Amino acid sequence: MPKFLHTADWQMGRAFTRFETEDGAALVEARFEAIEKLAQLANEHQCDAVLVAGDVFDAQTVSDRTIRRVFNATKGFVGPWVMLPGNHDAALAESVWTRAKRLGAVPENVHLALQPGVIDLDSQRLSILCAPLTQRHTYGDLTEPFSGYESPEGFTRVGLAHGSVQGLLPDDIDSTNPIAPDRAEASRLDYLALGDWHGTKQINERTWYSGTPEPERFRNNEAGNALIVEVTGPGATPNVTQLPTGRYQWHQWRQTLAVQSDLEQLLERLDALPESAVVELRLEGSVTLAGEETLLKALSVSEARFRSLRCERSGLQLAPTDDDIAALKADGYVGEVIESLRQRQEAAQDDAARDALAVLAGLLREREQEASQ
Amino acid sequence: MKLQRMRIEQLRQFRKPFVLDNLQSGLNLIHGPNESGKSTLVRAIRAAFFERYRSTAVDDLRPWGDSAAAPTIELDFEHDNRNWHLTKSFLQRKRCDLTVGTETYSEDDAEEKLAALLGYQYPKRGASKAEHWGIPGLLWVEQGTGQDIEQAIEHAGDHLKSALNSMVGEVASSGGDDLIETVRSQRDTLLTGTGKPRGDYLQLEKDRVLYQREIEELKERVHKYQEQVDRLGKLTQDYDQAEAERPWEEAQRQLEDARTRYQQVERLEQQQHQEKATLAQLQQNHRLLQQNKEHLEGLSRQLESRKAELDRAERDLSTAQAQTPMIAGRLQEARTGYEKAEQRRKLAVLLQTRERLEQDVRRLEQQQQILTQNLAKAKDYHQQLEQARQQARDNRIDSAAVKKLKATANQLNEETIRSRTIATRLSWELDANASLTLNNEPLTGQGEQQLLEESTLVIPGVGTLGITPGGEELASTRRKLKTLEDSFAEQLNTLGVESVEQAEDRLSVFESAGRTLKHAEDLLKSVAPSGIEQLVTEQSEAERELEKARSQLKATPEPDSKAQVAALEEAEAAFVQAGTELDKAESDERGHQAKLSALQQTRDNAKTEWQRLAEEEKSPERQQQLRQITTDLANIEKQQTELQASLERREREIREARPDFLKQDIERYQNAANHLRQTQENRGRELRDIKVRLEAWGAEGLEEQLNEKEAELDQCNRHYEELHRRAQALDLLLTLLTEKRQALTRRLQAPLQKHLNHYLSVLFPEASLEVDEQLRPGTFSRGSELGQITELSFGAREQMGLISRLAYADLLREAGRPTLIILDDTLVHSDSDRLEDMKRILFDAASRHQILLFTCHPEKWQDLGVPPLDIQASKEQAAQSL
């Protein structure tokens, strides 16, 4: 009985904003490595085929190099790959696929499902019912013809589609490329492999989103997996195994600091994260000048440790205590300025006032350090 | 603060102890000449406070050549109701002791205590310099530096502020100004003076725009690419569909169909055309036959008309012939009239000729007679003329010569008479026989002779007597007489006369003859103006003419009868009239003859025609022809009817087939087929073009580029935001710091300004001196003048400097700070008026502060109202006391 690997949404050719150049490049590289990892998993689990449910490429016009590298990365698994065009790489009259073919980059074992229809993998006794996107957006259910598709006797019927299952996905209520939730049952499919949702998600016992193999954004839980699907017999419920493939874990934290222990807790959590983390922090509330100094030191350490760390502190107010001010020896009118900035910051959520306070504190600290030396 | 006593020892020229005692709380005038130690005292006070006791840089305090000296200064002063005693030794004995009330301080503690009291600082090493002097630097004015107030205030800076703190009740920031400078310099790396981005911040702003533009361009290109892809999809679909349906073939088929139908119509039109031609031919035939028929049928009618014509010609002829005799008669009549008139005219001419001739004869006869008379007269006159001429010739004499002769004669006479009166008179009475010879002339008898010349009188037998008439006049008279006699003789000779009388007679005759001659000539001219010969000729001429006229008259026949001879003019007119009438008659006759022959010709022609026609009319062939033509006509008409029906039928057929629409259909189908084919070809071409284009564009990886660019923009944006926020923060911080600092300064400005104005009003009643942020006297205005202190004259600056220092002193005093004012030979550049004002100011200030005024010009300050302290005197006094 056949066993195959289900993956989707590779989004190759995507560049990462919000990161430093070096970090962005590493994240891109990780996506190529993810494909190699998929090939490796397919071999390890003796899969008969790898099914990619759309959005192999992030865009139609990616560089030749990216195209070649994507197909090169599949070399590890010599069994059949079936790649389905999704909304990012729809099989238009001219598409990334036609270019890949023109480049001669597509290996023989990679089947491109550019037309709706059935791809029969005879030796694997697998019938892949394909619903490729041939336009950027469709408003009808492309999997509807599945019911009419015949497959050879004894072949496992696997649907391959890209879109949003109606009524089940939280964010995609009005989304295009709709897919009926009961497609697998209605079209007598043993399994329906879906793409478009970047997290791993089960719709029903025969219908799954595999999610992207390497996370590429902070939202979407359960990204960074592949599914191994084994169909034990005709009509049997498939065994679906979720395997982690992602290299980096993306964390987006939003934390409000109020008391000293909040800061300590945050730093402990940060400390606990592995080095492969991609972290985005958004801090709010307020911190004393001494607390901010501690925070900055800790962030500096973490920045060096993690793949990427970004911390948004514009919502974090500075609340200098009398001790702070005494420590800074801010007497006379400088003291007045600090007080004035603190009031402005509290009254109007004035970013400039907050920043000015930070700058002033920094300068005074430097002065104190010089004086003490 | 009040300095009470000062003692120095082993210090410069004060090797021995010197005490300055009894210093007053107000003004103290301390004077001494140069080198008396005035400056040394000032130096000593400064050293006591400013120089570290252990300083090695105070060699100048050492007395000349005394290396073992320990310059020592003792000061007693009172401040805050406590007595302060300071003893400070340098060099050989480094020592500093301070007693304040009951407390004692020594060494560094003592020094720090003093510095804190007065507000100055010590140098880290070496000699104390202006920048260390703080507040005393402001209040203790060294010689010649009174005008340099700014520098002094700057050095006093923080000391002043902290000293004045208690006044404003606030804490001035320590090092706040440095902070401001740091913030300003950091802000200025990001922002320009006006708050515009600069440096990296500006670059990022520019980069951002650049990225955005690049992204826009890429997006545009991606958009174009996608459009092309869509176009490709659409085209491919259309192309394939067209290839499957091949719509141009249907158009082609319809085209063929239309063509066939059009050809049919064309054939019909051709037939129509041919039949129309046939019909036209038939119509032509019909017309000709009709004409023939009409011709034949018209012969009899023609014959009649010809007969009528003939008759009319005959009638006309006979009418004309009947007129002939009348016309001939009229001609004859005219001829006779003409001849008669001619006869009459000739006669009239003859008569006239005769009359003229007769007149001629009469005239010529008369002329002849006159000429003959004239000739006779002429001859007579001529005779007279000749005679007169002869006479003139005979007596011709020149009247002028005669006149001259007469004159000469008169002259001669006169001279002769004169000569007689003067000449030597020789008179003689000779015996009858006696003779004498005078000038070879014998003299006899009695006589007398006037001798005018030398004469010789020979007396025979006696000898010769010479007589010489006397006198000059006689000689000239004698010569003149001789000349006149000669002239007279010669004139007579010339005229050919004997005497004057004769000459005159001749002249009279001559003139008479001339007159006669003239008269005769005039008469002759009146009868024969051209001479006698001419007259003779004229006469013979007249004779001949007369002869001729007479012979002509004789030759001219006399008319028969004198009666009925009309005048010539009348005859001429009648003759002309007759001529005209004859011409008319002749012309009428000729016209009549021509008409006659024409009429005859017409009549002959008509007759011939009529005869020919009459014969033809009667021929049997004509009857046959007429019948044949009638038959033919009937045939032709039938054919015509048939043809017209056929034409109408076909015409309808053609019209119903709408050949114009058919033609349009052909064009339309043709265009459609072409267009459809062309469209498909164009699709094919565009497909290829788009494919090629997309291949090229696709190879650029546009969207991937776009992604990368967007990432770069994002990064740029983030950096920009960071700098932006930092710039905003620094700007805000700078603004706040500056504001706060200004606010503080303003709080100090007001009291300082008040004190400044207090003094200034004495010096310049209308002037004002503004204090700036640094608490420095800045803008000075007096009336309309406005300027900085530094722009004033040296003297004025020095005065302003002193005023400012006093104002500071007042301010410090209010803050409870010690205020000792030391002036070393100040105000030397002030004129006497100003100096007077400054004295008032100083006197006023002295009511609040102790002032030590050192000078070497005591006379200038003697009106200060304080007893001067003479150093020289004190020194001597000290020496004595020792």
CSV table of C-alpha atoms in Angstrom, one decimal, chain A residues 60-64 67 94-96 99 102, chain B residues 217-232 689-705:
chain,number,residue,atom,x,y,z
A,60,GLN,CA,6.2,33.8,-11.1
A,61,THR,CA,9.2,35.9,-11.8
A,62,VAL,CA,11.9,34.5,-9.6
A,63,SER,CA,15.5,34.4,-10.7
A,64,ASP,CA,16.8,31.5,-12.9
A,67,ILE,CA,14.4,27.9,-10.1
A,94,GLU,CA,3.6,32.0,-19.1
A,95,SER,CA,4.6,31.0,-15.6
A,96,VAL,CA,7.5,30.0,-13.5
A,99,ARG,CA,10.3,28.9,-17.6
A,102,ARG,CA,12.4,26.1,-20.9
B,217,GLU,CA,9.4,50.8,-11.2
B,218,LEU,CA,9.7,47.1,-10.4
B,219,LYS,CA,6.0,46.9,-9.5
B,220,GLU,CA,5.2,48.7,-12.7
B,221,ARG,CA,7.3,46.1,-14.6
B,222,VAL,CA,5.8,43.2,-12.7
B,223,HIS,CA,2.4,44.6,-13.5
B,224,LYS,CA,3.3,44.8,-17.1
B,225,TYR,CA,4.7,41.3,-17.0
B,226,GLN,CA,1.4,40.1,-15.5
B,227,GLU,CA,-0.6,42.0,-18.1
B,228,GLN,CA,1.5,40.4,-20.8
B,229,VAL,CA,0.9,36.9,-19.2
B,230,ASP,CA,-2.8,37.6,-19.2
B,231,ARG,CA,-2.7,38.8,-22.7
B,232,LEU,CA,-0.8,35.7,-23.7
B,689,ASP,CA,6.3,38.4,-29.6
B,690,ILE,CA,4.9,38.1,-26.2
B,691,LYS,CA,6.5,34.7,-25.6
B,692,VAL,CA,9.9,36.1,-26.6
B,693,ARG,CA,9.3,39.2,-24.4
B,694,LEU,CA,8.1,37.2,-21.4
B,695,GLU,CA,11.0,34.8,-21.7
B,696,ALA,CA,13.3,37.8,-21.5
B,697,TRP,CA,11.5,39.5,-18.7
B,698,GLY,CA,11.0,36.3,-16.8
B,699,ALA,CA,14.7,35.7,-16.8
B,700,GLU,CA,15.1,38.9,-14.8
B,701,GLY,CA,13.3,37.5,-11.8
B,702,LEU,CA,11.4,40.7,-11.3
B,703,GLU,CA,9.3,39.7,-8.4
B,704,GLU,CA,12.2,38.2,-6.5
B,705,GLN,CA,14.0,41.4,-7.2
